[in-house]
Amino acid sequence: MPLASLIRSEPFKAALRVACVFLVLYGAASWALVRSVETTLREDLATLTRIESELLTSIYQKQGRAGLTAAIAALSGQGQLTDRAYGLFDGRNLSLTGPLSVRPDFIGIDTREVSVLSGGRIAGRYVLWVDKLDALTLVVGRDSGMVEKAKARLTLGLGAFGGVLALVTIGLGLWAAYRSQRRLDEMETTLRRISRGDLAARLRVGARQDQFDRVASRMNENLARLERLVASVKSTASAIAHDLKTPLSHAQIAMQQAADAVEKGEDALDRIDDALAETDKLNSIFETVLRLSRIQATKDRSQFAPVALQEIAEKAVEFLHPAAEEQDQVLTITGGEVTINADHAMIQQAAVNLVQNACVHAGPGAQIEIGIGADSAGAFFRVRDDGPGIPPQSLDTVRAPFARAAADRSAPGHGLGLALVEAIAELHDAKLLLVNTTPGFEATLVFPNFKNS
């Protein structure tokens, strides 16, 4: 993968911005830390110098000038004490002992270069404590080079640590950019396959469940839906051509017979009525297909409102009761009052389709029960009959437009009822469950997201 593309990627840019912000904050914090450590060391050095000056003052008070001179001479003669400097001056500022031969021009504490004060015998900047002892002037110094060395080492260490962290951050940014770019390339390759017609292609979903996995999972759901829709369109087009052929042929035959009757001077009204009946069937098919297409295409839920499933069931039974009576079928409603948030007209259409489907296929004398209720899965509208059911292999295909079980080919209808119910269920985020109950068949609409009571 080209380094240039990784550098231009957003994850690397984000890591670079984080590294820059980190370096600025780290630099400010490091500067404050170095200053604090330097100040603390200098204060400690000044305290040590003051304490040593007080000790020498105590010797002067007990042993006098001679004792102080001897103590300073002894301390100055110890070779290992190269980090210290001493001086004792009389009232005329003449050096009495110690490596410092020139009296400093201040009283108190200060940091000075001692090469001039010692005639070149000592070099470097020292913290000097200058105190008056009667006519004498006592000077005690400590080399401040240790502070500078500690400051330099601390600065170097903090700088190296910050640099390493910045490099690690940039490296992590490159690694994240590589992973992200690799996943994006995989997605691009998969989407390119889909654009070329391979609708079965899917994005890889890893086990980490990161943002890429979540996006891939959601896209796979949409791709599966797209594949189903495209397959549905193809099968629908083929089924429409097949199912329209029969009524068109019948209408054409009826019109030809009517024309023949007119030529013979016979009454052609019956033939024309037959042709009109066939065109009515065609019109009904087209209206149902258009309604199905509109439901599948729309996502408008502006018409959603509280809908009582008990009222829906009662209207469906009232509408289909005459047809059920003709076949000695019994329609019953069980369950309590349940209210869902839905499109009233669509839910009514779905209920009528499910009950009508049971009336058509359950057979004469069937018991058809419409159950209403709610459980842990959500609110439900269930239609159950004690008819022959459908072949198990048809349970997955019977939902498709124009799909009909082989045993139902002689029954009236065009195989659009369950397809319409399926489309209405998808719009309402509901599920259409179809099962054989042996004997009988059960179709249930479950509304997990719209249960109100």
Tab-separated table of N, CA and C in Angstrom, residues 68-164:
chain	number	residue	atom	x	y	z
A	68	LEU	N	38.895	29.631	62.954
A	68	LEU	CA	38.177	29.730	61.668
A	68	LEU	C	39.151	29.616	60.511
A	69	THR	N	40.317	30.266	60.637
A	69	THR	CA	41.316	30.212	59.565
A	69	THR	C	41.792	28.773	59.362
A	70	ALA	N	41.997	28.077	60.460
A	70	ALA	CA	42.475	26.693	60.351
A	70	ALA	C	41.403	25.801	59.719
A	71	ALA	N	40.138	26.017	60.091
A	71	ALA	CA	39.063	25.192	59.537
A	71	ALA	C	38.914	25.401	58.037
A	72	ILE	N	38.997	26.699	57.603
A	72	ILE	CA	38.878	26.974	56.167
A	72	ILE	C	40.068	26.411	55.414
A	73	ALA	N	41.269	26.526	56.010
A	73	ALA	CA	42.464	25.985	55.359
A	73	ALA	C	42.355	24.480	55.213
A	74	ALA	N	41.808	23.824	56.253
A	74	ALA	CA	41.654	22.365	56.194
A	74	ALA	C	40.642	21.962	55.126
A	75	LEU	N	39.514	22.684	55.053
A	75	LEU	CA	38.506	22.359	54.042
A	75	LEU	C	39.015	22.633	52.637
A	76	SER	N	39.749	23.707	52.458
A	76	SER	CA	40.255	24.051	51.127
A	76	SER	C	41.332	23.095	50.679
A	77	GLY	N	42.020	22.453	51.628
A	77	GLY	CA	43.093	21.543	51.259
A	77	GLY	C	42.618	20.155	50.894
A	78	GLN	N	41.334	19.835	51.114
A	78	GLN	CA	40.816	18.510	50.770
A	78	GLN	C	40.481	18.458	49.283
A	79	GLY	N	41.240	17.665	48.559
A	79	GLY	CA	41.116	17.624	47.104
A	79	GLY	C	39.757	17.162	46.611
A	80	GLN	N	39.062	16.316	47.410
A	80	GLN	CA	37.796	15.788	46.929
A	80	GLN	C	36.675	16.830	46.987
A	81	LEU	N	36.922	17.942	47.665
A	81	LEU	CA	35.890	18.967	47.789
A	81	LEU	C	36.058	20.027	46.713
A	82	THR	N	36.188	19.594	45.451
A	82	THR	CA	36.392	20.551	44.353
A	82	THR	C	35.130	21.311	44.008
A	83	ASP	N	33.993	20.882	44.547
A	83	ASP	CA	32.751	21.568	44.241
A	83	ASP	C	32.473	22.696	45.222
A	84	ARG	N	33.463	22.979	46.108
A	84	ARG	CA	33.293	24.036	47.104
A	84	ARG	C	34.388	25.089	46.973
A	85	ALA	N	34.050	26.281	47.453
A	85	ALA	CA	35.021	27.388	47.431
A	85	ALA	C	34.862	28.181	48.720
A	86	TYR	N	36.025	28.570	49.325
A	86	TYR	CA	35.991	29.298	50.590
A	86	TYR	C	36.890	30.521	50.481
A	87	GLY	N	36.611	31.482	51.330
A	87	GLY	CA	37.447	32.674	51.404
A	87	GLY	C	37.225	33.391	52.729
A	88	LEU	N	38.305	33.927	53.292
A	88	LEU	CA	38.219	34.708	54.523
A	88	LEU	C	39.038	35.971	54.318
A	89	PHE	N	38.408	37.121	54.540
A	89	PHE	CA	39.037	38.407	54.269
A	89	PHE	C	38.984	39.266	55.522
A	90	ASP	N	40.085	40.088	55.717
A	90	ASP	CA	40.108	40.973	56.873
A	90	ASP	C	39.404	42.276	56.553
A	91	GLY	N	39.509	43.239	57.442
A	91	GLY	CA	38.794	44.492	57.251
A	91	GLY	C	39.281	45.280	56.056
A	92	ARG	N	40.516	45.017	55.598
A	92	ARG	CA	41.037	45.719	54.414
A	92	ARG	C	40.806	44.908	53.142
A	93	ASN	N	39.948	43.879	53.222
A	93	ASN	CA	39.605	43.018	52.084
A	93	ASN	C	40.797	42.213	51.574
A	94	LEU	N	41.769	41.970	52.464
A	94	LEU	CA	42.893	41.135	52.098
A	94	LEU	C	42.546	39.672	52.438
A	95	SER	N	42.927	38.746	51.523
A	95	SER	CA	42.618	37.343	51.713
A	95	SER	C	43.474	36.757	52.822
A	96	LEU	N	42.835	36.098	53.798
A	96	LEU	CA	43.541	35.456	54.888
A	96	LEU	C	43.767	33.972	54.613
A	97	THR	N	42.813	33.311	53.952
A	97	THR	CA	42.939	31.896	53.608
A	97	THR	C	41.869	31.537	52.580
A	98	GLY	N	42.053	30.374	51.982
A	98	GLY	CA	41.071	29.880	51.013
A	98	GLY	C	41.452	30.225	49.581
A	99	PRO	N	40.898	29.502	48.601
A	99	PRO	CA	41.209	29.739	47.185
A	99	PRO	C	40.642	31.040	46.626
A	100	LEU	N	39.664	31.611	47.280
A	100	LEU	CA	39.111	32.883	46.793
A	100	LEU	C	39.991	34.007	47.297
A	101	SER	N	40.591	34.750	46.375
A	101	SER	CA	41.538	35.806	46.739
A	101	SER	C	40.949	37.200	46.600
A	102	VAL	N	39.779	37.313	46.022
A	102	VAL	CA	39.134	38.615	45.839
A	102	VAL	C	37.785	38.569	46.545
A	103	ARG	N	37.556	39.581	47.411
A	103	ARG	CA	36.303	39.602	48.151
A	103	ARG	C	35.143	39.984	47.228
A	104	PRO	N	34.010	39.202	47.238
A	104	PRO	CA	32.838	39.578	46.440
A	104	PRO	C	32.282	40.923	46.883
A	105	ASP	N	31.603	41.606	45.981
A	105	ASP	CA	31.116	42.960	46.236
A	105	ASP	C	29.672	42.971	46.748
A	106	PHE	N	29.287	41.936	47.498
A	106	PHE	CA	27.928	41.906	48.046
A	106	PHE	C	27.949	41.144	49.359
A	107	ILE	N	26.905	41.345	50.107
A	107	ILE	CA	26.673	40.603	51.341
A	107	ILE	C	25.358	39.842	51.162
A	108	GLY	N	25.352	38.566	51.509
A	108	GLY	CA	24.165	37.745	51.309
A	108	GLY	C	24.478	36.577	50.381
A	109	ILE	N	23.550	36.262	49.503
A	109	ILE	CA	23.715	35.104	48.627
A	109	ILE	C	23.517	35.518	47.178
A	110	ASP	N	24.355	34.971	46.304
A	110	ASP	CA	24.255	35.253	44.882
A	110	ASP	C	25.070	34.203	44.132
A	111	THR	N	24.858	34.157	42.822
A	111	THR	CA	25.598	33.217	41.978
A	111	THR	C	26.569	34.028	41.134
A	112	ARG	N	27.853	33.685	41.199
A	112	ARG	CA	28.881	34.426	40.469
A	112	ARG	C	29.872	33.462	39.806
A	113	GLU	N	30.549	33.991	38.776
A	113	GLU	CA	31.660	33.285	38.148
A	113	GLU	C	32.885	33.499	39.043
A	114	VAL	N	33.524	32.407	39.513
A	114	VAL	CA	34.587	32.515	40.529
A	114	VAL	C	35.981	32.483	39.937
A	115	SER	N	36.104	32.382	38.606
A	115	SER	CA	37.461	32.353	38.037
A	115	SER	C	38.199	33.658	38.323
A	116	VAL	N	37.494	34.781	38.299
A	116	VAL	CA	38.112	36.074	38.591
A	116	VAL	C	38.384	36.205	40.077
A	117	LEU	N	37.449	35.728	40.900
A	117	LEU	CA	37.601	35.847	42.348
A	117	LEU	C	38.702	34.953	42.892
A	118	SER	N	39.068	33.880	42.137
A	118	SER	CA	40.093	32.949	42.630
A	118	SER	C	41.400	33.068	41.873
A	119	GLY	N	41.516	34.047	41.004
A	119	GLY	CA	42.747	34.191	40.235
A	119	GLY	C	42.967	33.046	39.270
A	120	GLY	N	41.893	32.434	38.828
A	120	GLY	CA	41.988	31.359	37.856
A	120	GLY	C	42.158	29.983	38.450
A	121	ARG	N	42.255	29.889	39.786
A	121	ARG	CA	42.447	28.572	40.389
A	121	ARG	C	41.164	27.741	40.365
A	122	ILE	N	40.011	28.386	40.351
A	122	ILE	CA	38.710	27.700	40.286
A	122	ILE	C	37.908	28.344	39.165
A	123	ALA	N	37.232	27.539	38.410
A	123	ALA	CA	36.396	28.049	37.309
A	123	ALA	C	34.965	27.544	37.475
A	124	GLY	N	34.064	28.347	36.964
A	124	GLY	CA	32.654	27.950	37.009
A	124	GLY	C	31.813	28.904	37.830
A	125	ARG	N	30.488	28.713	37.734
A	125	ARG	CA	29.573	29.553	38.481
A	125	ARG	C	29.236	28.863	39.806
A	126	TYR	N	29.404	29.632	40.878
A	126	TYR	CA	29.187	29.106	42.215
A	126	TYR	C	28.113	29.923	42.911
A	127	VAL	N	27.361	29.223	43.778
A	127	VAL	CA	26.440	29.921	44.677
A	127	VAL	C	27.263	30.365	45.893
A	128	LEU	N	27.384	31.682	46.087
A	128	LEU	CA	28.233	32.229	47.151
A	128	LEU	C	27.370	32.797	48.273
A	129	TRP	N	27.753	32.428	49.512
A	129	TRP	CA	27.113	33.012	50.701
A	129	TRP	C	28.172	33.874	51.390
A	130	VAL	N	27.956	35.192	51.414
A	130	VAL	CA	28.912	36.150	51.979
A	130	VAL	C	28.326	36.694	53.273
A	131	ASP	N	29.112	36.561	54.395
A	131	ASP	CA	28.612	36.969	55.696
A	131	ASP	C	29.695	37.747	56.437
A	132	LYS	N	29.286	38.755	57.199
A	132	LYS	CA	30.218	39.557	58.002
A	132	LYS	C	30.339	38.947	59.391
A	133	LEU	N	31.625	38.721	59.816
A	133	LEU	CA	31.919	38.237	61.170
A	133	LEU	C	32.810	39.273	61.828
A	134	ASP	N	32.195	40.228	62.485
A	134	ASP	CA	32.925	41.371	63.064
A	134	ASP	C	33.662	42.091	61.943
A	135	ALA	N	35.008	42.142	62.002
A	135	ALA	CA	35.767	42.832	60.953
A	135	ALA	C	36.083	41.908	59.802
A	136	LEU	N	35.776	40.632	59.966
A	136	LEU	CA	36.098	39.659	58.927
A	136	LEU	C	34.921	39.469	57.972
A	137	THR	N	35.245	38.956	56.770
A	137	THR	CA	34.207	38.610	55.776
A	137	THR	C	34.406	37.145	55.387
A	138	LEU	N	33.377	36.348	55.626
A	138	LEU	CA	33.434	34.912	55.335
A	138	LEU	C	32.679	34.637	54.028
A	139	VAL	N	33.286	33.887	53.135
A	139	VAL	CA	32.671	33.522	51.854
A	139	VAL	C	32.655	31.990	51.745
A	140	VAL	N	31.466	31.435	51.559
A	140	VAL	CA	31.292	29.986	51.357
A	140	VAL	C	30.563	29.784	50.022
A	141	GLY	N	31.124	28.938	49.152
A	141	GLY	CA	30.523	28.731	47.831
A	141	GLY	C	30.340	27.257	47.480
A	142	ARG	N	29.322	26.999	46.675
A	142	ARG	CA	29.061	25.646	46.162
A	142	ARG	C	28.900	25.726	44.648
A	143	ASP	N	29.532	24.788	43.990
A	143	ASP	CA	29.480	24.767	42.527
A	143	ASP	C	28.033	24.522	42.055
A	144	SER	N	27.528	25.430	41.217
A	144	SER	CA	26.165	25.269	40.668
A	144	SER	C	26.159	24.477	39.366
A	145	GLY	N	27.310	23.958	38.960
A	145	GLY	CA	27.362	23.180	37.725
A	145	GLY	C	26.537	21.909	37.800
A	146	MET	N	26.409	21.361	39.030
A	146	MET	CA	25.596	20.161	39.189
A	146	MET	C	24.130	20.444	38.844
A	147	VAL	N	23.695	21.669	39.125
A	147	VAL	CA	22.314	22.032	38.785
A	147	VAL	C	22.152	22.077	37.268
A	148	GLU	N	23.146	22.678	36.602
A	148	GLU	CA	23.081	22.771	35.146
A	148	GLU	C	23.151	21.381	34.503
A	149	LYS	N	23.993	20.508	35.068
A	149	LYS	CA	24.075	19.151	34.537
A	149	LYS	C	22.751	18.401	34.737
A	150	ALA	N	22.178	18.543	35.940
A	150	ALA	CA	20.894	17.877	36.188
A	150	ALA	C	19.819	18.435	35.262
A	151	LYS	N	19.854	19.763	35.055
A	151	LYS	CA	18.875	20.395	34.154
A	151	LYS	C	19.045	19.875	32.730
A	152	ALA	N	20.321	19.773	32.275
A	152	ALA	CA	20.569	19.289	30.913
A	152	ALA	C	20.134	17.830	30.750
A	153	ARG	N	20.447	17.001	31.754
A	153	ARG	CA	20.066	15.590	31.661
A	153	ARG	C	18.548	15.419	31.686
A	154	LEU	N	17.895	16.190	32.563
A	154	LEU	CA	16.434	16.096	32.642
A	154	LEU	C	15.801	16.570	31.334
A	155	THR	N	16.327	17.653	30.788
A	155	THR	CA	15.801	18.157	29.515
A	155	THR	C	15.991	17.141	28.400
A	156	LEU	N	17.203	16.553	28.362
A	156	LEU	CA	17.484	15.550	27.337
A	156	LEU	C	16.568	14.334	27.496
A	157	GLY	N	16.395	13.873	28.740
A	157	GLY	CA	15.544	12.716	28.972
A	157	GLY	C	14.087	12.973	28.604
A	158	LEU	N	13.587	14.141	29.019
A	158	LEU	CA	12.210	14.474	28.690
A	158	LEU	C	12.025	14.648	27.186
A	159	GLY	N	13.038	15.270	26.549
A	159	GLY	CA	12.958	15.445	25.100
A	159	GLY	C	12.968	14.120	24.367
A	160	ALA	N	13.848	13.205	24.800
A	160	ALA	CA	13.910	11.890	24.153
A	160	ALA	C	12.609	11.125	24.367
A	161	PHE	N	12.090	11.202	25.606
A	161	PHE	CA	10.835	10.498	25.898
A	161	PHE	C	9.685	11.066	25.066
A	162	GLY	N	9.619	12.395	24.980
A	162	GLY	CA	8.576	13.015	24.164
A	162	GLY	C	8.709	12.663	22.695
A	163	GLY	N	9.957	12.637	22.199
A	163	GLY	CA	10.172	12.259	20.806
A	163	GLY	C	9.755	10.828	20.522
A	164	VAL	N	10.093	9.929	21.471
A	164	VAL	CA	9.699	8.525	21.299
A	164	VAL	C	8.179	8.395	21.284
